[in-house]
Short mmCIF file of C-alpha atoms in Angstrom, two decimals:
data_model
loop_
_atom_site.label_atom_id
_atom_site.label_comp_id
_atom_site.label_asym_id
_atom_site.label_seq_id
_atom_site.Cartn_x
_atom_site.Cartn_y
_atom_site.Cartn_z
CA MET A 1 0.00 0.00 0.00
CA LYS A 2 2.86 2.39 0.87
CA THR A 3 4.55 1.66 -2.47
CA ARG A 4 1.29 2.28 -4.30
CA HIS A 5 0.82 5.57 -2.48
CA SER A 6 4.39 6.62 -3.33
CA LEU A 7 3.89 5.79 -7.00
CA ALA A 8 0.63 7.73 -7.05
CA SER A 9 2.34 10.72 -5.44
CA LEU A 10 5.16 10.54 -7.98
CA ALA A 11 2.71 10.29 -10.87
CA TRP A 12 0.71 13.26 -9.59
CA GLY A 13 3.90 15.28 -9.12
CA LEU A 14 5.16 14.59 -12.63
CA LEU A 15 1.72 15.34 -14.09
CA SER A 16 1.48 18.61 -12.16
CA LEU A 17 4.95 19.76 -13.20
CA SER A 18 4.29 18.87 -16.83
CA ALA A 19 0.95 20.68 -16.78
CA LEU A 20 2.49 23.74 -15.17
CA ALA A 21 5.37 23.84 -17.63
CA VAL A 22 3.20 23.42 -20.73
CA GLY A 23 0.55 25.79 -19.39
CA LEU A 24 2.95 28.60 -18.53
CA VAL A 25 4.83 28.31 -21.82
CA SER A 26 1.56 28.37 -23.76
CA LEU A 27 0.44 31.55 -21.99
CA ARG A 28 3.16 33.40 -23.94
CA TYR A 29 0.63 33.78 -26.76
CA ALA A 30 -1.28 36.28 -24.61
CA LEU A 31 1.80 38.40 -23.90
CA PRO A 32 2.39 41.68 -25.76
CA GLY A 33 4.35 41.01 -28.92
CA MET A 34 3.68 37.26 -28.63
CA PRO A 35 7.26 36.00 -28.04
CA PHE A 36 8.36 32.90 -29.93
CA PRO A 37 5.16 32.39 -31.93
CA SER A 38 4.64 29.09 -33.72
CA GLU A 39 4.27 28.83 -37.48
CA LEU A 40 0.99 26.93 -37.31
CA PRO A 41 -1.50 27.95 -40.01
CA SER A 42 -4.25 28.07 -37.39
CA LEU A 43 -2.41 30.95 -35.69
CA GLN A 44 -2.04 32.83 -38.95
CA LEU A 45 -5.67 32.29 -40.01
CA SER A 46 -7.44 32.52 -36.63
CA ARG A 47 -5.17 34.61 -34.44
CA HIS A 48 -7.74 35.69 -31.84
CA ALA A 49 -9.23 32.21 -31.49
CA PHE A 50 -5.72 30.80 -31.12
CA ILE A 51 -4.91 33.20 -28.27
CA VAL A 52 -8.19 32.51 -26.48
CA HIS A 53 -7.66 28.76 -26.87
CA ALA A 54 -4.06 28.94 -25.63
CA VAL A 55 -5.07 30.83 -22.48
CA SER A 56 -8.21 28.86 -21.63
CA ALA A 57 -6.71 25.43 -22.36
CA SER A 58 -3.63 26.33 -20.31
CA LEU A 59 -5.80 27.29 -17.35
CA ALA A 60 -7.71 23.99 -17.58
CA LEU A 61 -4.43 22.09 -17.84
CA MET A 62 -2.97 23.75 -14.74
CA LEU A 63 -6.17 23.54 -12.66
CA GLY A 64 -6.79 19.86 -13.38
CA PRO A 65 -4.21 18.33 -11.03
CA LEU A 66 -5.72 20.25 -8.10
CA GLN A 67 -9.06 18.60 -8.81
CA LEU A 68 -7.49 15.17 -8.57
CA LEU A 69 -6.33 15.76 -4.99
CA VAL A 70 -8.36 13.87 -2.39
CA ALA A 71 -7.14 16.23 0.34
CA LEU A 72 -8.50 19.31 -1.43
CA ARG A 73 -11.87 17.68 -2.01
CA GLN A 74 -12.23 16.39 1.54
CA ARG A 75 -10.77 19.26 3.57
CA TYR A 76 -11.77 22.20 1.38
CA PRO A 77 -14.90 21.18 -0.55
CA ALA A 78 -15.76 24.78 -1.43
CA ALA A 79 -12.30 25.29 -2.99
CA HIS A 80 -12.76 22.02 -4.90
CA ARG A 81 -16.12 23.20 -6.25
CA TRP A 82 -14.90 26.64 -7.30
CA THR A 83 -11.74 25.27 -8.86
CA GLY A 84 -13.91 22.74 -10.68
CA ARG A 85 -16.18 25.47 -12.01
CA ALA A 86 -13.17 27.38 -13.30
CA TYR A 87 -11.86 24.17 -14.92
CA VAL A 88 -15.18 23.49 -16.65
CA LEU A 89 -15.54 27.10 -17.84
CA ALA A 90 -11.98 27.05 -19.19
CA ILE A 91 -12.75 23.86 -21.12
CA ALA A 92 -15.96 25.32 -22.56
CA VAL A 93 -14.06 28.37 -23.84
CA ALA A 94 -11.13 26.26 -25.04
CA TRP A 95 -13.44 23.90 -26.94
CA LEU A 96 -15.37 26.68 -28.68
CA SER A 97 -12.19 28.50 -29.64
CA SER A 98 -10.65 25.24 -30.89
CA LEU A 99 -13.22 24.79 -33.66
CA PRO A 100 -11.71 27.24 -36.17
CA LEU A 101 -8.23 26.00 -35.22
CA ALA A 102 -9.12 22.38 -35.94
CA ALA A 103 -10.62 23.41 -39.27
CA ASN A 104 -7.27 24.97 -40.20
CA ALA A 105 -5.12 22.18 -38.75
CA MET A 106 -1.72 21.75 -40.30
CA THR A 107 -1.42 18.92 -42.87
CA GLY A 108 -5.12 18.76 -43.68
CA VAL A 109 -8.18 16.64 -43.13
CA VAL A 110 -6.81 13.71 -41.09
CA ALA A 111 -5.35 16.03 -38.47
CA ALA A 112 -8.45 18.24 -38.56
CA VAL A 113 -10.76 15.29 -37.89
CA GLY A 114 -8.46 14.11 -35.10
CA PHE A 115 -8.67 17.47 -33.34
CA PHE A 116 -12.42 17.77 -33.92
CA ALA A 117 -12.85 14.31 -32.38
CA LEU A 118 -10.67 15.29 -29.42
CA GLY A 119 -12.78 18.39 -28.83
CA LEU A 120 -16.01 16.43 -28.99
CA ALA A 121 -14.77 13.76 -26.57
CA TRP A 122 -13.41 16.48 -24.29
CA VAL A 123 -16.64 18.45 -23.99
CA VAL A 124 -18.80 15.31 -23.68
CA ALA A 125 -16.67 13.80 -20.90
CA THR A 126 -16.56 17.10 -19.02
CA GLY A 127 -20.27 17.78 -19.51
CA TRP A 128 -21.19 14.31 -18.32
CA GLY A 129 -19.00 14.78 -15.27
CA VAL A 130 -20.80 18.02 -14.45
CA ALA A 131 -24.19 16.35 -14.91
CA CYS A 132 -23.21 13.58 -12.50
CA ALA A 133 -22.09 16.13 -9.91
CA LEU A 134 -25.37 18.02 -10.19
CA GLN A 135 -27.20 14.73 -9.62
CA ARG A 136 -24.92 14.04 -6.63
CA ARG A 137 -23.56 10.89 -8.27
CA PHE A 138 -20.09 11.77 -7.06
CA ALA A 139 -18.32 8.47 -7.75
CA GLU A 140 -19.40 8.67 -11.40
CA HIS A 141 -18.55 12.37 -11.44
CA ARG A 142 -14.96 11.67 -10.42
CA ARG A 143 -14.61 8.94 -13.04
CA TRP A 144 -15.83 11.20 -15.83
CA MET A 145 -13.61 14.04 -14.71
CA LEU A 146 -10.62 11.73 -14.78
CA ARG A 147 -11.51 10.99 -18.41
CA SER A 148 -11.89 14.73 -18.97
CA TYR A 149 -8.42 15.46 -17.63
CA ALA A 150 -6.90 12.61 -19.63
CA LEU A 151 -8.13 14.51 -22.68
CA THR A 152 -7.00 17.88 -21.31
CA ALA A 153 -3.53 16.34 -20.93
CA ALA A 154 -3.42 15.91 -24.71
CA ALA A 155 -1.69 19.31 -24.55
CA ILE A 156 1.20 17.56 -22.82
CA THR A 157 1.35 14.42 -24.94
CA LEU A 158 1.04 16.44 -28.15
CA ARG A 159 4.29 18.17 -27.33
CA ILE A 160 5.97 14.93 -26.32
CA TYR A 161 5.11 13.34 -29.67
CA LEU A 162 6.16 16.44 -31.58
CA GLY A 163 9.51 16.35 -29.78
CA LEU A 164 9.96 12.64 -30.41
CA GLY A 165 9.10 13.05 -34.08
CA ALA A 166 11.59 15.89 -34.47
CA ALA A 167 14.29 13.92 -32.62
CA ALA A 168 13.69 10.94 -34.89
CA GLY A 169 13.97 13.16 -37.96
CA VAL A 170 10.43 12.44 -39.15
CA ASP A 171 9.01 15.15 -41.38
CA ILE A 172 6.18 16.92 -39.59
CA GLU A 173 4.04 16.62 -42.71
CA VAL A 174 4.19 12.87 -42.15
CA SER A 175 3.96 12.77 -38.35
CA TYR A 176 1.36 15.43 -37.63
CA PRO A 177 -1.75 13.57 -38.87
CA PHE A 178 -0.80 10.66 -36.59
CA ILE A 179 0.01 12.95 -33.67
CA ALA A 180 -3.42 14.58 -33.92
CA TRP A 181 -4.83 11.21 -32.84
CA LEU A 182 -1.96 9.84 -30.75
CA CYS A 183 -1.99 12.87 -28.45
CA TRP A 184 -5.37 11.88 -26.97
CA VAL A 185 -6.55 8.37 -27.87
CA PRO A 186 -3.87 6.55 -25.78
CA ASN A 187 -4.54 8.97 -22.88
CA LEU A 188 -8.20 8.02 -22.87
CA LEU A 189 -7.41 4.32 -23.17
CA VAL A 190 -5.02 4.47 -20.22
CA ALA A 191 -7.62 6.31 -18.13
CA GLU A 192 -10.22 3.71 -19.06
CA TRP A 193 -7.85 0.87 -18.23
CA TYR A 194 -7.17 2.39 -14.82
CA LEU A 195 -10.86 2.91 -14.09
CA ARG A 196 -11.79 -0.64 -15.08
CA ARG A 197 -8.87 -2.09 -13.13
CA SER A 198 -9.73 -0.10 -10.03
CA GLY A 199 -13.47 -0.77 -9.97
CA PRO A 200 -16.47 1.56 -9.63
CA GLN A 201 -15.54 2.87 -6.17
CA ALA A 202 -11.78 3.04 -6.74
CA ARG A 203 -9.56 5.58 -5.03
CA LEU A 204 -5.87 6.06 -5.61
CA SER A 205 -4.33 8.44 -3.09
CA PRO A 206 -3.45 11.21 -3.64
CA LEU A 207 -5.24 11.30 -7.00
CA GLY A 208 -8.66 10.20 -5.85
CA ALA A 209 -9.61 9.19 -9.35
CA ALA A 210 -12.92 7.68 -8.42
#
């Protein structure tokens, strides 16, 4: 049990640091002069939507790990609720602003469909989690919000795959359509594997996934 707790703490720590790093770096798009802008066509064609998406998705990414903490939920339920509302609002804004970006995704239709599918899964999982909370079905709520954050964390895995592709010398025109799917489908499968393995009332301290 102690080993399991230590592994869970390590996993949460790595996730939190990754989310903070990616979130803070992505917030540069809202800074005056936009330092180090990317060359993505979605930024060139939908600049304002890109900035709104970068800020809102970054906020969701950085807030998510707090929502996975059992201690926050149990000791400070009001903070958990308000942080959760901010997380959900950030996702709603990020999803809406992602629509024109997905339509202009680099490399064309395969990547565009991948990002549209990610957005749809993201808003459905989050919305279902909210519905469960409103109905006071809290165990189901936590399971759906774990799925939601697995999809939010696509922002992290996207960058990992981009880095791996560049390191391997794979042309981005070849890798990007695959990455548009790889950045989120495995995340969701891993979350589902964990939830099925742990059972309907599972809890993994400190994550409190269910």
